[in-house]
Tab-separated table of C-alpha atoms in Angstrom:
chain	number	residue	atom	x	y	z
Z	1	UNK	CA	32.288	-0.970	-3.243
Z	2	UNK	CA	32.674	0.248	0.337
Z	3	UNK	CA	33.413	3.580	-0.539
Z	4	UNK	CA	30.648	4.249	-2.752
Z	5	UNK	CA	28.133	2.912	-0.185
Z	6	UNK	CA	29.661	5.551	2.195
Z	7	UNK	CA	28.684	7.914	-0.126
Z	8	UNK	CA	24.859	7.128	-0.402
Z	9	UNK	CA	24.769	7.470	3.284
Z	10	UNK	CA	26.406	10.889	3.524
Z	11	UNK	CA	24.012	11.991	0.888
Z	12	UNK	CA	20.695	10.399	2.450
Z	13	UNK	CA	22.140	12.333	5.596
Z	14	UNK	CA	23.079	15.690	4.560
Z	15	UNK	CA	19.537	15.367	2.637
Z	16	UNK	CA	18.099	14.660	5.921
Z	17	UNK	CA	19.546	17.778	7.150
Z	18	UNK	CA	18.214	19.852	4.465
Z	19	UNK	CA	15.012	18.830	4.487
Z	20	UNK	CA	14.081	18.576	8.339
Z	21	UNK	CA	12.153	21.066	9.925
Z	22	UNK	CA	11.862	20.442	13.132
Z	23	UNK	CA	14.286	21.462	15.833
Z	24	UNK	CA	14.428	18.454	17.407
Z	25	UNK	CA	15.434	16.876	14.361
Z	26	UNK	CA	17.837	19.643	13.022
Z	27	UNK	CA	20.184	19.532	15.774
Z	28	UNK	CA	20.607	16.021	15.739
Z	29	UNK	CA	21.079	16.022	12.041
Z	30	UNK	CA	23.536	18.736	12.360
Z	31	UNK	CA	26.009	16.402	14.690
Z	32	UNK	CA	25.801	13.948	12.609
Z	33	UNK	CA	27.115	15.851	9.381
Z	34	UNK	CA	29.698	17.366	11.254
Z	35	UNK	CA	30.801	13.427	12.231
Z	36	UNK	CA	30.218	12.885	8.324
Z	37	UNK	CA	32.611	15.460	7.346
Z	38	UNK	CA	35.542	13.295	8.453
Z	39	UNK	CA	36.828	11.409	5.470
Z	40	UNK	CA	35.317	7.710	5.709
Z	41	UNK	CA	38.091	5.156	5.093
Z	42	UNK	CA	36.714	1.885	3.952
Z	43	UNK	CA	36.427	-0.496	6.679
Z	44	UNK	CA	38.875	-3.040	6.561
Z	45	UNK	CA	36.981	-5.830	7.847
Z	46	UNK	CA	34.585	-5.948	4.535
Z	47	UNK	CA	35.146	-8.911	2.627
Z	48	UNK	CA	36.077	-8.271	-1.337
Z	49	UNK	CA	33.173	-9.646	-3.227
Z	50	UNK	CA	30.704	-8.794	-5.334
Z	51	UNK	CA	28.807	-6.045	-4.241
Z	52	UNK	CA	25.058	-7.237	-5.745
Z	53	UNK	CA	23.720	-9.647	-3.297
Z	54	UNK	CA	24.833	-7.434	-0.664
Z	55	UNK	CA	22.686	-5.649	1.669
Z	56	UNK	CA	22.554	-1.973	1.511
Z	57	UNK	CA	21.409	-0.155	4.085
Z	58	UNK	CA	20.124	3.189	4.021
Z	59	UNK	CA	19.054	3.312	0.633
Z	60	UNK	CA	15.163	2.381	1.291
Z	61	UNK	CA	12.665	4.807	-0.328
Z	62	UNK	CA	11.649	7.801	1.385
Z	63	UNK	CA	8.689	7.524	3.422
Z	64	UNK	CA	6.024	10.092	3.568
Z	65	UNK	CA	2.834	11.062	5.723
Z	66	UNK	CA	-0.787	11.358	3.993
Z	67	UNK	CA	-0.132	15.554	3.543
Z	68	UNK	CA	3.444	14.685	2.004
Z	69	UNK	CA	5.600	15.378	4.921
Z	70	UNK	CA	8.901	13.719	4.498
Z	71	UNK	CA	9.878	11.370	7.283
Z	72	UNK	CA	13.401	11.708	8.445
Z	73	UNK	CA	15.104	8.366	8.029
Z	74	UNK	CA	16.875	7.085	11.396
Z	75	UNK	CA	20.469	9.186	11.714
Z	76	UNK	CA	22.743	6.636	12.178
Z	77	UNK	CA	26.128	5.992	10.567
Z	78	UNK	CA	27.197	2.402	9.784
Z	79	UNK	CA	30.837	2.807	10.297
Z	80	UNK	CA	31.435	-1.100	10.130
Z	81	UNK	CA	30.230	-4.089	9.152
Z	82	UNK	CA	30.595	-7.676	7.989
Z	83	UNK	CA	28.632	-9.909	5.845
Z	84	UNK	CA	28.818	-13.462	6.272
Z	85	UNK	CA	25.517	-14.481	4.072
Z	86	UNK	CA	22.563	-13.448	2.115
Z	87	UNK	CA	19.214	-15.256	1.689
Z	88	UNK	CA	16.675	-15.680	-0.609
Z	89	UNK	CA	13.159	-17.879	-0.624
Z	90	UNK	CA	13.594	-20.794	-3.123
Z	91	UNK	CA	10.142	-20.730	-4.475
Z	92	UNK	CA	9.730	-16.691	-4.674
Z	93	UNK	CA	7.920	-15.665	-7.891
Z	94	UNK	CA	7.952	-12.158	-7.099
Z	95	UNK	CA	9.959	-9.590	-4.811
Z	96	UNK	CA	7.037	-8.134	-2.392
Z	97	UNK	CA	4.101	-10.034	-1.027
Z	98	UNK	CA	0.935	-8.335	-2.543
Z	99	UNK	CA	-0.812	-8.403	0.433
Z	100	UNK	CA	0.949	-6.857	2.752
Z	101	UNK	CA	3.415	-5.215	0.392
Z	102	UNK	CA	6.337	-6.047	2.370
Z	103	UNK	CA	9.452	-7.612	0.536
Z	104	UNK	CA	9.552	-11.886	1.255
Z	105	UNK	CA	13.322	-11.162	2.290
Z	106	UNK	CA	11.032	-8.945	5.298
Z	107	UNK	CA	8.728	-10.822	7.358
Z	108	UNK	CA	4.611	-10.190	7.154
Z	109	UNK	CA	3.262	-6.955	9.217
Z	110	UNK	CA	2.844	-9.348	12.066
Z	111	UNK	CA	6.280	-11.143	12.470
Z	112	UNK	CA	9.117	-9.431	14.254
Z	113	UNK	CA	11.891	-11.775	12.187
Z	114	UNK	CA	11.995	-13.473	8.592
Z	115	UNK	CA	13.120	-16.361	7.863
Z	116	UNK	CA	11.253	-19.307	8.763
Z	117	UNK	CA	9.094	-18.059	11.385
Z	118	UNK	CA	7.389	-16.211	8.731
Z	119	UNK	CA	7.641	-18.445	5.631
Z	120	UNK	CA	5.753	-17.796	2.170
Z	121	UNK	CA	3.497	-19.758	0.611
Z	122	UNK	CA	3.096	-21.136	-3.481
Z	123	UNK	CA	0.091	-21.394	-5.170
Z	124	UNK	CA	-0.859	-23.600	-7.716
Z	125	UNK	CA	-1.131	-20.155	-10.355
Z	126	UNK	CA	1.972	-19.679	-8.971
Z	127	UNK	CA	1.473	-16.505	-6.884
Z	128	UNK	CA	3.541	-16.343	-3.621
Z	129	UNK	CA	2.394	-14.956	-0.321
Z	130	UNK	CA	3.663	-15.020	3.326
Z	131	UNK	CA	2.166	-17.439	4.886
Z	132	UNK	CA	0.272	-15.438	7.644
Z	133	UNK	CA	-1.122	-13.603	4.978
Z	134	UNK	CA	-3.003	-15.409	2.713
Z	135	UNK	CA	-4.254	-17.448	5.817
Z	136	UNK	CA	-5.619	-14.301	7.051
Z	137	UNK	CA	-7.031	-13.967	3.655
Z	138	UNK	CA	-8.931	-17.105	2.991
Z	139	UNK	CA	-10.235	-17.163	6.873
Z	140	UNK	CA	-11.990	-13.829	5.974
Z	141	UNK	CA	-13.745	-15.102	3.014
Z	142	UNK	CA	-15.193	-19.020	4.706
Z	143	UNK	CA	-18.719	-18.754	3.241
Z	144	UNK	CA	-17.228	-18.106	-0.435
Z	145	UNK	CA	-15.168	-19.516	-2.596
Z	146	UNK	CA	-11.321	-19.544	-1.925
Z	147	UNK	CA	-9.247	-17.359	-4.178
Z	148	UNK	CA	-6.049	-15.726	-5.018
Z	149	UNK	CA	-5.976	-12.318	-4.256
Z	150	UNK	CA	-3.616	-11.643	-7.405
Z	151	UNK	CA	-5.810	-13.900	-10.413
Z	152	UNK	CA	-9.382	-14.656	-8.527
Z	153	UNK	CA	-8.481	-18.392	-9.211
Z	154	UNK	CA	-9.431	-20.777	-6.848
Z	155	UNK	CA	-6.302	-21.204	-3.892
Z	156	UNK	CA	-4.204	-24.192	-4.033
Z	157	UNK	CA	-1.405	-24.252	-2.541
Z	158	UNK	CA	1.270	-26.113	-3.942
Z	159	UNK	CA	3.614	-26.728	-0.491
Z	160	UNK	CA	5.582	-24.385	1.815
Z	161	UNK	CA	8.917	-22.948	0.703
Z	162	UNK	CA	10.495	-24.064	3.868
Z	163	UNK	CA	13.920	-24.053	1.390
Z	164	UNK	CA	15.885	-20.513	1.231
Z	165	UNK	CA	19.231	-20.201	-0.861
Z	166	UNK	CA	21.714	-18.859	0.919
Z	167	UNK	CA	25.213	-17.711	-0.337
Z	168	UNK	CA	28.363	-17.727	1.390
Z	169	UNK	CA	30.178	-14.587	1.326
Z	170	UNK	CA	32.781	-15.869	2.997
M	1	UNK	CA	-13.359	4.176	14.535
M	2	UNK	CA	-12.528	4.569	17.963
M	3	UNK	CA	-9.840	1.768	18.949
M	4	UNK	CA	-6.400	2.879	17.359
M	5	UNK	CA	-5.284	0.888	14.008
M	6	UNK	CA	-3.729	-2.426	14.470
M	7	UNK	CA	0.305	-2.294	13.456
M	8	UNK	CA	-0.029	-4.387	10.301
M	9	UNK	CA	-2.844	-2.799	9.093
M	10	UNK	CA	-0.995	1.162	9.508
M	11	UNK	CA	1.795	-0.251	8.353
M	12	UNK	CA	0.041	-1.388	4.563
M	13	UNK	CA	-1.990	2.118	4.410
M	14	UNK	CA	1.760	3.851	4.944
M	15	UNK	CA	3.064	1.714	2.578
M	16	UNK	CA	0.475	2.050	-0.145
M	17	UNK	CA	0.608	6.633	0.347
M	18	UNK	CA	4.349	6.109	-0.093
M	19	UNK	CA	3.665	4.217	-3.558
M	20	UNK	CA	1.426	6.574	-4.335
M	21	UNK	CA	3.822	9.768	-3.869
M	22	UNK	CA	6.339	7.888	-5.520
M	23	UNK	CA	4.075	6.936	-8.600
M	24	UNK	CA	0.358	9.001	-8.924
M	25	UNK	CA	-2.387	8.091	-10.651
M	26	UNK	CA	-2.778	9.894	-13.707
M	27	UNK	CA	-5.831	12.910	-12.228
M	28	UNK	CA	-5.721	11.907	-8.874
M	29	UNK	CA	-4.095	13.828	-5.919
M	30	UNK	CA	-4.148	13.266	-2.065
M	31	UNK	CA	-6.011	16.052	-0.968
M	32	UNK	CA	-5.940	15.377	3.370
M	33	UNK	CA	-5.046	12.164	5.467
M	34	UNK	CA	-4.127	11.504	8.908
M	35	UNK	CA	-0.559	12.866	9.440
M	36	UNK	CA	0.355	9.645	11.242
M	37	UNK	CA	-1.398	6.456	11.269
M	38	UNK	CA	-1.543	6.133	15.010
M	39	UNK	CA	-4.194	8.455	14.976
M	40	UNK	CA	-8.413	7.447	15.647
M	41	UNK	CA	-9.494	8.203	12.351
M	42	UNK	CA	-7.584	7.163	9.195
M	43	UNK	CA	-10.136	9.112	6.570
M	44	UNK	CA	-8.232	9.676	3.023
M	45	UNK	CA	-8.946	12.382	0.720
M	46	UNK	CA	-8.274	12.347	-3.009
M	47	UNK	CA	-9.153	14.875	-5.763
M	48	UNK	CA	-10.465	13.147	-8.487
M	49	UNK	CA	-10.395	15.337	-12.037
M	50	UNK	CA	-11.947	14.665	-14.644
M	51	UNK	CA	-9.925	13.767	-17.997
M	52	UNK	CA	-9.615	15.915	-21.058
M	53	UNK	CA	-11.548	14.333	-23.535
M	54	UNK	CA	-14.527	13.076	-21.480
M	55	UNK	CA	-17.861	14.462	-20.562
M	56	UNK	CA	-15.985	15.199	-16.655
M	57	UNK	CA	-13.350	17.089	-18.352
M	58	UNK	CA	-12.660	20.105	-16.149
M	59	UNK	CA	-14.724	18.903	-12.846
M	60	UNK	CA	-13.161	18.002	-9.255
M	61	UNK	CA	-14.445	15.503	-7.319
M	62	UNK	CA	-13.822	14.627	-4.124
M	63	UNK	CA	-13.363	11.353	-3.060
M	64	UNK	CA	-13.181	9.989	0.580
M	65	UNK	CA	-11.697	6.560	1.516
M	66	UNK	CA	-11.753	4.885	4.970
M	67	UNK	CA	-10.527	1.678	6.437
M	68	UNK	CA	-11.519	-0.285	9.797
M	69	UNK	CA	-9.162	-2.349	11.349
M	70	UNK	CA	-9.596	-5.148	9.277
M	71	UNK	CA	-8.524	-4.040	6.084
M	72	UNK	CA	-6.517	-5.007	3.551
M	73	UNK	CA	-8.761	-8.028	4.006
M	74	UNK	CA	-11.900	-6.629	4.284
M	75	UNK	CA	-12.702	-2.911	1.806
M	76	UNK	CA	-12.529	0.001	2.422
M	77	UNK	CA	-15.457	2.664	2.051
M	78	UNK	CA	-14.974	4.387	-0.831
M	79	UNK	CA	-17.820	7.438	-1.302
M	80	UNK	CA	-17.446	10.907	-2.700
M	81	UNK	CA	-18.309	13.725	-0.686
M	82	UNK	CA	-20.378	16.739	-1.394
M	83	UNK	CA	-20.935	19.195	-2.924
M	84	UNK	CA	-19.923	17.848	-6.515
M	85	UNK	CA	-21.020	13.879	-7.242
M	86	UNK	CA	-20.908	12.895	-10.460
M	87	UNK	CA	-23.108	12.459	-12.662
M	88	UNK	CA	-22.682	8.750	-13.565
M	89	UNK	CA	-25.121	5.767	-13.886
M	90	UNK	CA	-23.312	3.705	-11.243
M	91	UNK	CA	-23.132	6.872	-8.440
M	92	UNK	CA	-26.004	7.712	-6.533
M	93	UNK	CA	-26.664	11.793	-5.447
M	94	UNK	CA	-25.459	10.727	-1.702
M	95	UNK	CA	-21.989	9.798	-2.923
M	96	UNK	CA	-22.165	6.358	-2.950
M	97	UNK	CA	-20.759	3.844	-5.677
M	98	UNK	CA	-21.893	0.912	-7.367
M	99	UNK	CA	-18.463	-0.609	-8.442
M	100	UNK	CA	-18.154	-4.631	-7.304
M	101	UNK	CA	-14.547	-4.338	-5.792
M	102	UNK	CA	-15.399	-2.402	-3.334
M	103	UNK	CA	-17.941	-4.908	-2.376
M	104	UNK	CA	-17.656	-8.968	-3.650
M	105	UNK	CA	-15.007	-8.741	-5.689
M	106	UNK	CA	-12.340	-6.383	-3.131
M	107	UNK	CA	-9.124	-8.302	-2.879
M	108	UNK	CA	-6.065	-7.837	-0.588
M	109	UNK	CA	-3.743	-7.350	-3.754
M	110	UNK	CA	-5.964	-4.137	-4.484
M	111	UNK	CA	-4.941	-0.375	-3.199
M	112	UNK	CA	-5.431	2.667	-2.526
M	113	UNK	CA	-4.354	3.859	-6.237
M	114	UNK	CA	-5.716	0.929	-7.702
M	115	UNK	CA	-9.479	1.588	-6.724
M	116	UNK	CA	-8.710	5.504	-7.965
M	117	UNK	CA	-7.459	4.184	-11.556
M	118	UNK	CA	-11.096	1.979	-11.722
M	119	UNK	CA	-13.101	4.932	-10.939
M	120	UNK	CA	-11.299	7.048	-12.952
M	121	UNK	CA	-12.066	4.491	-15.829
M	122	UNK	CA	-15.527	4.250	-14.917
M	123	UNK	CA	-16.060	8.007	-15.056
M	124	UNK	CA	-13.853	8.545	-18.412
M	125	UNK	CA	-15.576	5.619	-20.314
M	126	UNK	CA	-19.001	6.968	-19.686
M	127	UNK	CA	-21.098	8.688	-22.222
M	128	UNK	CA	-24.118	10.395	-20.437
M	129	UNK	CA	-24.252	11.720	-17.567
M	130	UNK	CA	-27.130	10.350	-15.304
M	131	UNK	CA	-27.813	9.408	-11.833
M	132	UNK	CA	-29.050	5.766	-11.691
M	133	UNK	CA	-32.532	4.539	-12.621
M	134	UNK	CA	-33.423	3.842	-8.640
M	135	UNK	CA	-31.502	6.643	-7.426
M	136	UNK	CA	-34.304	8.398	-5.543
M	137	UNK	CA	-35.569	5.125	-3.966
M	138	UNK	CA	-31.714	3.890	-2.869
M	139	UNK	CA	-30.824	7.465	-1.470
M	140	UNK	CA	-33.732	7.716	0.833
M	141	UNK	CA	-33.436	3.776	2.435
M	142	UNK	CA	-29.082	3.479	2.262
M	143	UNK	CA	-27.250	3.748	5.298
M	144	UNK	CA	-24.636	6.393	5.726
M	145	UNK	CA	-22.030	3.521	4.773
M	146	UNK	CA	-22.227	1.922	1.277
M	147	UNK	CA	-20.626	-1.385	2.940
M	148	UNK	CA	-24.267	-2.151	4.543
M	149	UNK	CA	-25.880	-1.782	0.831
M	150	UNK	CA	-26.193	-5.673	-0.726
M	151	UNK	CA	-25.150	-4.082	-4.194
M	152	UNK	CA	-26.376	-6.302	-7.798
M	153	UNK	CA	-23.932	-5.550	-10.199
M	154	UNK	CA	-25.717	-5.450	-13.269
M	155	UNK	CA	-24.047	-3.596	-15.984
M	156	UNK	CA	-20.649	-4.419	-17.134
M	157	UNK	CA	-20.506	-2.017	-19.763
M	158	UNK	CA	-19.979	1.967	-18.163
């Protein structure tokens, strides 16, 4: 499990190196493959379980600008790490908020941290939002009728998913 | 357009060009946009073609979007730009376009790609090209922005 996610990061990087343009960013690309070429042994601090639930870092979608310039991700090499848990809202009906597109494991565009500064909220058609959002939302519409962004019904919430599952990894 | 874009707000327009790279809308292609989102003007450029099969097949239109500050929650203004407007019952000569959500029915959950894939429907369902029954009357009294128009939606059917 280990080893393979060493792999995905010594491919996003060596992409990185390919595609960068800039000098700035080639050079410091360019150490970092050279640290890359060293044969990664697994760390021996990871703990031995399934790999799904994990998170994996490095592996988020490339970003572009508006003329399709590629972004270079951040160059950094995870060389070690430990997971002790992994969380998930209770209540979640889908992965991403629609309104600000960010995942509900991420906080709204606002928030700094996830979790339960930032918590989502149920509606009665069952649509989830963070919290911040669809108050945001309904605010901007006072003088007309309150709906869902995602069905046009009216918005009632059912309650606040202050509950999150969280798995022990240890 | 003069304050830079709040965080959140940059942060949803990057998120919605990256979706669109990853997955375009069938005749649609980003033509121009700001190279980052921290700069003053966030104006969007898409080249709209018209689908084989329809009365647009071959044209290019060009299609300009631009947020304020407050979007997803409030529109954005959606007009094509000279020299090529349709020809379409619902788009006036000056660019502007009679479609209700980019006016009372815009919601949050709506994009970038999904207000392309309605217009693209609009344009590919119609069957005769014509400018609107008040079109000389609206173009001479709108404002530059189609926001400031208090559109009637009338016509479900092109």
């Amino acid at each position: 499990m280990s080893s393979s996610k060493h792999k995905k990061l010594c491919t996003s990087k060596d992409q990185l190196a390919k595609d960068s343009s800039s000098t700035a960013s080639t050079s410091r690309s360019s150490r970092t493959s050279k640290k890359a070429e060293q044969p990664l042994e697994p760390p021996p601090a990871t703990p031995k379980v399934e790999d799904s639930n994990l998170p994996v870092f490095n592996n988020s979608p490339d970003i572009f600008t508006p003329t399709g310039k590629r972004i270079p991700k951040l160059a950094v090499v995870i060389q070690e790490w430990r997971a002790v848990a992994s969380w998930k809202w209770k209540d979640a009906s889908e992965d991403d908020c629609g309104i600000c597109r960010s995942p509900f494991s991420a906080c709204c565009n606002d928030c700094k941290y996830p979790g339960e500064e930032c918590p989502i909220a149920v509606g009665k058609c069952s649509h989830t939002f963070h919290i911040h959002c669809i108050q945001k939302w309904l605010q901007s519409q006072q003088q007309q009728r309150q709906t869902c962004p995602m069905c046009r019904q009216e918005w009632n919430p059912t309650k606040t998913s202050g509950a999150a599952d969280i798995n022990n990894l240890d | 357009m003069a304050a830079p874009f709040p965080v959140s707000c940059a942060r949803r327009i990057q998120k919605e060009l990256t979706a669109l790279h990853a997955e375009p809308v069938p005749g649609v292609t980003l033509k121009s946009g700001p190279d980052t989102l921290a700069d003053k003007s966030t104006d969007i450029n898409m080249i709209i073609k018209g689908a084989e099969g329809t009365i647009y097949n071959g044209e290019e239109f060009n299609l300009r979007f631009r947020m304020n500050e407050r979007y997803p929650f409030e529109s954005p203004e959606v007009v094509f730009q000279p020299p090529n407007i349709p020809l379409h019952p619902h788009i006036y000569s000056n660019g502007h376009i009679c479609l209700s959500i980019l006016g009372n029915d815009w919601s949050p959950a709506l994009t970038i790609s999904a207000v392309c894939l309605s217009i693209v429907s609009m344009l590919s369902s119609c069957k005769e090209k014509k400018r609107p029954p008040d079109d000389q009357f609206y173009i001479r009294t709108a404002s530059m922005n189609p926001k400031a128009t208090r559109w009637m939606y009338h016509d479900d059917n092109v």
